[in-house]
XYZ file of C-alpha atoms in Angstrom:
458
model
C -9.957 48.649 75.479
C -8.146 47.022 72.675
C -8.881 47.504 68.987
C -7.262 45.127 66.593
C -7.052 47.020 63.079
C -6.552 50.660 62.964
C -8.161 51.526 59.645
C -11.823 52.959 58.974
C -13.795 50.880 61.304
C -10.930 50.610 63.974
C -10.045 54.199 64.059
C -13.567 55.456 64.097
C -14.184 53.033 67.055
C -11.113 53.953 68.938
C -11.246 57.704 68.646
C -15.003 57.729 69.557
C -14.029 55.880 72.713
C -10.929 57.889 73.478
C -12.972 61.087 73.097
C -15.366 59.732 75.633
C -12.446 59.486 78.081
C -11.736 55.784 77.590
C -8.251 54.437 77.518
C -7.714 52.614 73.975
C -4.902 50.751 72.450
C -5.106 50.039 68.689
C -2.966 47.429 67.169
C -2.168 47.175 63.366
C -0.163 44.642 61.420
C 0.451 47.655 58.967
C 2.301 51.014 59.122
C 0.854 54.348 58.129
C 0.492 55.714 55.745
C -0.066 52.730 53.540
C -2.329 51.381 51.057
C -4.952 48.481 51.219
C -7.132 46.866 48.556
C -10.245 49.153 48.195
C -12.434 51.193 45.814
C -12.865 53.858 48.223
C -15.837 55.861 46.874
C -17.725 57.722 49.653
C -21.341 58.667 49.027
C -22.681 61.777 51.016
C -23.378 59.576 54.012
C -19.790 58.487 54.116
C -18.583 62.169 53.747
C -20.868 62.851 56.657
C -19.008 60.379 58.771
C -15.699 61.947 57.954
C -17.097 65.141 59.165
C -18.476 63.449 62.438
C -14.947 62.097 62.979
C -13.236 65.462 62.511
C -11.016 64.500 59.512
C -13.150 65.978 56.626
C -10.952 69.044 56.226
C -7.769 67.036 56.203
C -9.221 64.426 53.635
C -10.344 67.211 51.366
C -7.054 68.856 51.633
C -5.639 65.850 49.504
C -7.284 67.504 46.486
C -9.988 65.056 45.777
C -12.801 66.686 43.853
C -16.350 67.200 45.337
C -18.359 64.643 43.371
C -21.690 66.706 43.216
C -23.453 64.685 40.427
C -24.152 60.941 40.237
C -24.836 59.448 36.723
C -25.839 55.848 35.783
C -26.070 54.550 32.207
C -27.698 51.505 30.887
C -29.626 50.026 27.978
C -29.326 53.375 26.121
C -30.641 55.456 29.081
C -28.839 57.904 31.136
C -30.172 59.040 34.509
C -28.292 61.952 36.192
C -28.958 63.710 39.486
C -27.536 65.875 42.056
C -27.017 64.288 45.512
C -29.862 64.876 48.078
C -28.262 66.762 50.942
C -27.628 64.858 54.071
C -27.089 66.924 57.167
C -25.796 69.704 54.776
C -23.378 67.311 52.761
C -24.496 67.150 49.220
C -21.389 65.665 47.562
C -19.278 62.524 47.505
C -15.594 62.003 47.652
C -13.070 59.347 46.224
C -9.977 59.462 48.273
C -7.163 56.858 48.090
C -6.939 54.549 51.242
C -3.311 55.741 51.752
C -4.595 59.181 52.498
C -7.857 58.472 54.046
C -6.625 55.745 56.562
C -3.643 58.216 57.656
C -5.991 60.795 58.487
C -8.257 58.689 60.517
C -5.090 57.109 62.408
C -3.838 60.531 63.079
C -7.140 61.789 64.362
C -7.223 58.840 66.756
C -3.782 59.442 67.973
C -4.852 63.073 68.503
C -7.925 61.930 70.579
C -5.654 59.832 72.850
C -5.452 56.347 71.280
C -2.230 54.567 71.573
C -1.719 53.348 68.057
C 0.986 50.402 67.927
C 1.807 49.570 64.144
C 3.473 46.545 62.785
C 2.078 44.440 65.422
C 0.530 41.187 65.012
C -2.206 39.473 67.320
C -1.428 36.016 68.142
C -3.962 34.999 70.548
C -6.815 36.141 72.986
C -6.460 36.108 76.560
C -9.575 34.271 78.154
C -10.448 33.718 81.619
C -13.886 31.799 82.649
C -15.209 31.864 78.832
C -14.647 35.455 78.654
C -12.104 37.465 76.316
C -9.872 39.518 78.766
C -7.432 40.958 76.368
C -4.835 39.998 73.547
C -1.384 38.679 72.993
C 0.671 40.041 70.264
C 4.122 40.414 68.794
C 5.703 43.573 68.623
C 8.123 45.051 66.256
C 11.169 43.591 68.250
C 9.557 40.248 68.140
C 8.826 40.069 71.732
C 5.408 38.502 72.752
C 3.376 41.006 74.727
C -0.086 40.919 76.613
C -2.792 43.516 77.018
C -5.599 43.224 79.437
C -8.753 44.870 78.608
C -12.432 44.834 79.329
C -13.386 44.648 75.669
C -11.448 43.479 72.490
C -12.761 44.834 69.062
C -11.630 43.093 65.929
C -11.539 45.481 63.233
C -9.141 43.570 61.170
C -10.906 43.011 57.885
C -12.371 40.109 56.003
C -9.494 37.802 56.972
C -9.827 38.852 60.616
C -7.727 37.174 63.140
C -10.068 37.960 65.817
C -12.954 36.455 64.069
C -10.921 33.292 63.755
C -9.919 33.202 67.394
C -13.488 33.574 68.654
C -14.957 30.809 66.622
C -16.963 33.302 64.196
C -14.974 33.093 61.055
C -17.906 31.021 59.188
C -20.849 33.613 58.341
C -24.475 32.887 59.183
C -25.349 34.639 56.070
C -23.352 34.358 52.907
C -23.703 35.009 49.339
C -20.902 34.542 46.496
C -20.630 37.412 44.043
C -21.292 36.904 40.397
C -18.694 39.462 39.631
C -15.024 39.764 39.858
C -13.433 43.289 40.560
C -10.688 44.989 38.896
C -9.511 48.644 39.023
C -6.503 51.147 38.400
C -5.885 54.636 38.544
C -5.733 56.994 35.392
C -4.167 60.552 35.132
C -7.283 62.362 34.219
C -7.446 64.623 31.411
C -11.199 65.798 31.664
C -11.516 68.663 34.034
C -15.151 69.256 32.915
C -16.099 65.798 34.460
C -14.262 65.788 37.685
C -17.434 66.468 39.677
C -19.160 63.409 38.118
C -19.166 59.743 39.702
C -20.590 57.568 36.865
C -21.506 54.018 36.348
C -22.277 52.295 33.195
C -23.905 48.978 32.452
C -23.371 47.077 28.913
C -24.668 43.474 28.811
C -23.388 41.794 31.927
C -20.517 44.181 32.264
C -20.350 47.049 34.699
C -17.763 50.028 34.824
C -17.296 53.327 36.636
C -15.201 56.247 36.683
C -14.741 58.067 40.082
C -12.349 61.202 40.009
C -9.978 61.212 43.168
C -7.177 62.780 44.543
C -3.909 63.834 42.831
C -5.655 64.582 39.698
C -6.401 60.748 39.088
C -9.768 58.940 38.185
C -10.409 55.528 39.584
C -11.870 53.209 36.928
C -13.301 49.933 38.282
C -14.771 47.142 36.224
C -16.903 44.246 37.464
C -17.545 41.641 34.624
C -18.989 38.144 35.316
C -16.873 36.182 37.764
C -14.379 33.593 36.253
C -13.628 30.492 38.338
C -10.285 29.431 39.438
C -7.156 31.550 40.596
C -5.597 34.423 38.588
C -2.771 33.642 36.442
C 0.096 36.193 35.675
C -1.371 38.686 33.229
C -5.043 37.637 33.735
C -6.146 40.726 35.718
C -4.384 43.275 33.414
C -6.079 41.298 30.261
C -9.638 41.036 31.956
C -9.590 44.565 33.069
C -8.895 45.991 29.616
C -11.130 43.569 27.718
C -13.931 44.688 30.125
C -13.274 48.401 29.516
C -13.228 47.624 25.620
C -16.858 46.153 25.960
C -18.079 49.534 27.774
C -17.788 52.194 24.859
C -18.742 55.086 26.982
C -15.988 54.271 29.503
C -13.540 53.862 26.718
C -14.364 57.327 25.691
C -14.226 58.617 29.363
C -10.583 57.477 29.507
C -9.473 58.614 26.132
C -6.285 60.528 26.438
C -5.728 59.465 30.192
C -2.607 57.589 31.110
C -2.934 54.587 33.492
C -0.831 55.124 36.710
C 0.266 52.012 38.230
C -0.749 48.343 37.970
C -4.254 46.587 37.963
C -5.588 45.554 41.216
C -8.255 42.847 41.473
C -10.561 41.141 43.853
C -11.932 37.714 42.937
C -13.988 34.940 44.642
C -15.707 37.771 46.424
C -18.577 36.790 48.937
C -20.771 38.908 50.895
C -21.586 37.943 54.535
C -22.609 38.619 58.233
C -20.839 36.899 60.691
C -21.526 36.656 64.502
C -20.245 39.743 65.842
C -20.574 39.975 69.389
C -19.738 37.656 72.478
C -18.373 37.763 76.101
C -15.831 40.562 76.071
C -15.379 40.908 72.191
C -16.961 42.411 68.987
C -16.381 42.588 65.247
C -16.630 45.743 63.285
C -16.117 46.780 59.803
C -15.573 43.973 57.338
C -14.488 41.658 60.231
C -18.186 41.336 60.907
C -20.053 42.257 57.833
C -19.047 42.616 54.171
C -20.968 43.847 50.978
C -19.960 43.283 47.486
C -17.981 46.499 46.265
C -20.593 46.967 43.515
C -22.559 49.466 45.641
C -19.657 51.103 47.486
C -21.005 50.840 50.999
C -18.248 49.438 52.891
C -16.312 52.463 54.076
C -19.325 54.390 55.092
C -20.805 51.332 57.250
C -17.062 50.692 58.889
C -16.926 54.262 60.239
C -20.759 54.692 61.001
C -21.127 51.357 62.886
C -17.621 51.847 64.503
C -18.582 55.222 65.696
C -22.013 53.979 67.138
C -20.150 50.996 68.793
C -17.821 53.418 70.500
C -20.557 55.631 71.840
C -22.681 52.731 73.005
C -19.979 50.737 74.841
C -18.105 53.815 76.362
C -20.435 54.078 79.460
C -20.564 50.338 80.207
C -16.999 49.087 79.762
C -16.845 48.532 83.508
C -19.917 46.439 83.883
C -19.412 43.076 81.922
C -23.318 42.032 82.044
C -24.241 45.580 80.562
C -21.353 45.357 78.246
C -22.293 42.115 76.649
C -25.829 43.382 76.274
C -24.792 46.573 74.511
C -22.521 44.639 72.051
C -25.389 42.339 71.293
C -27.752 45.254 70.668
C -25.291 46.909 68.550
C -24.798 43.668 66.342
C -28.686 43.388 66.115
C -28.931 47.160 65.134
C -26.280 46.572 62.194
C -28.168 43.440 60.740
C -31.599 45.086 60.702
C -30.146 48.337 59.227
C -27.728 46.703 56.679
C -29.742 43.642 55.720
C -32.081 45.187 53.004
C -28.975 46.825 51.452
C -27.032 43.647 51.614
C -29.717 41.771 49.821
C -30.100 44.625 47.042
C -26.306 44.711 46.731
C -26.498 40.848 46.100
C -28.729 41.465 43.240
C -26.522 43.934 41.493
C -23.433 41.537 42.145
C -25.090 38.639 40.060
C -23.196 39.416 37.067
C -25.999 39.480 34.733
C -27.514 41.873 32.086
C -30.061 44.401 33.297
C -33.416 42.927 33.892
C -36.481 44.268 32.152
C -37.888 46.065 34.961
C -34.481 47.722 35.651
C -34.534 48.939 31.969
C -37.981 50.366 32.375
C -36.822 52.161 35.572
C -33.934 53.771 33.784
C -36.062 54.843 30.931
C -38.676 56.383 33.224
C -35.922 58.035 35.273
C -34.394 59.916 32.374
C -37.765 62.266 32.331
C -38.540 61.958 36.047
C -35.988 63.855 38.011
C -37.685 62.807 41.223
C -37.263 59.080 40.304
C -33.624 59.468 39.347
C -32.909 61.238 42.569
C -34.610 58.527 44.432
C -32.366 55.895 42.701
C -29.323 57.817 43.628
C -30.599 58.223 47.380
C -30.506 54.377 47.782
C -26.632 54.416 47.048
C -26.484 57.354 49.478
C -28.367 55.565 52.313
C -30.973 58.275 52.517
C -33.511 55.864 51.214
C -33.989 52.179 51.705
C -34.336 49.921 48.590
C -37.664 48.716 49.661
C -38.934 52.316 49.713
C -38.711 52.598 46.234
C -38.834 49.167 44.866
C -42.292 48.507 46.396
C -44.366 45.405 45.179
C -46.572 48.130 43.428
C -43.603 49.565 41.824
C -42.222 46.288 40.457
C -45.660 45.427 39.246
C -45.837 48.785 37.361
C -42.492 48.456 35.787
C -42.750 44.740 34.856
C -46.204 45.730 33.285
C -44.334 48.383 31.145
C -41.852 46.148 30.257
C -44.484 43.276 29.140
C -46.434 45.945 27.086
C -43.163 46.870 25.415
C -42.145 43.325 24.471
C -45.882 42.154 23.750
C -44.470 40.814 20.279
C -42.229 38.312 22.416
C -43.243 38.427 26.174
C -41.674 35.277 27.212
C -38.483 36.764 28.646
C -40.349 39.303 30.801
C -42.975 36.887 32.138
C -40.117 34.736 33.142
C -38.376 37.638 34.805
C -41.564 38.384 36.642
C -41.713 34.902 38.050
C -38.065 35.255 38.996
C -38.969 38.400 40.724
C -41.456 36.817 42.799
C -39.164 33.935 43.706
C -36.254 36.612 44.626
C -38.686 38.420 46.924
C -39.885 35.319 48.575
C -36.341 34.198 49.243
C -35.225 37.354 50.878
C -38.277 37.214 52.897
C -37.323 34.077 54.185
C -33.641 35.088 54.633
C -34.771 38.119 56.589
C -36.991 36.174 58.889
C -34.311 33.584 59.595
C -31.496 36.239 60.147
C -33.678 38.405 62.410
C -35.131 35.607 64.527
C -32.369 32.819 64.823
C -32.409 29.981 67.447
C -29.055 31.231 68.769
C -26.546 33.946 67.929
C -23.166 34.594 69.032
C -19.827 32.626 69.377
C -17.460 32.205 72.294
C -13.594 32.429 72.263
C -11.637 29.256 71.423
C -8.324 28.275 72.967
C -5.138 29.858 71.343
C -1.964 28.202 70.807
C 0.917 28.094 73.502
C 2.985 30.950 73.466
C 6.281 32.280 75.395
C 5.396 34.200 78.510
C 4.445 37.379 77.607
C 5.378 40.914 78.711
C 1.908 41.955 80.550
C 0.401 45.284 80.334
C -2.653 46.070 82.187
C -5.330 48.072 80.416
C -8.241 47.152 82.466
C -9.618 50.545 82.026
C -9.215 50.255 78.340
């Protein structure tokens, strides 16, 4: 088997397959250790995945503090709660990708995965409409070919494999209303090194997540600005957004910024067709959510691990293999669609809505509700289990009562909530019951005769 991309999704898939006794080659255009654009917060569900993959001890050895308290601040209300334990994990972690990815790659190698770095995939090997392997350029510039029963693209949002199989265009897509800017700061507040916190002020959103090497990751997501970034824009917009969040200013008081500001603009959340004859797309290659809810790394590792477990017994049976990858894709869609829709709402780049303010107001004095809100981020509770129609009506009614002198804005928000709910219901039906699903490999470009390597059992 061949995995293209060896970071979170790729390593999780590859080492799971290798642990099951399968031969696996992983190709990556990068070398490790190396960084990649990522906000890298792990809620307890993500920490649990590190434990399942056998890398938690090494990741914690980086010095990243255990984040035992989650805090959300908005509209003058502060809700705070410990994390609900998940299989014994009751804390989060924020670990820079240069360390996190290296730990995963090393674990994959220890499991028997042959990881080849600085190699770029050029095209897919196809026979009879089925993907049979890849051709890639190695570090010496030679074109090589690997034959395999399955090719997994785990190569990110700009996935080469997705492009080559004709699955680059999503079947579900939502542009974000926010841009993302972040930087690291030398943390000078040891008393808050256990707290992951988010602030909302107007349409702005900001965070502080203590991480490894004594740093704190501070991310802001102001409303999106159209057009490309010009020199200096990211730095200016980052600091302007921080200035509009007084409590984030206070959190960073005395901290010195380390390194430059990193940015992600033009963000789009999506689902791509992620399975076909002899191929599958894992991680961001197949599905991506706006970073506002910090779900990407957990999902990459979890669904990569699930994919590895499911395909390991059937790699030698093409019919069964295609059925398993199709079932895995549908599982991910069903389990992630609700969180995707909830994330898209938070990514609109708008001020808090009246019902959200009421929820914060209630959660301040209701620890059960505060814990339930945090559990959505931790993936131990679905959004729909908390924000039921009855709960929405209740919160909206309270908001209406508080604004009885000028109820127009709340009434308009109630109408909008009904419209949003209807739109999401229709989106769910169309996604779960499509007329067709899947894409087929498309011909690649003509390349020099490759050096062929058999990996039929991979």
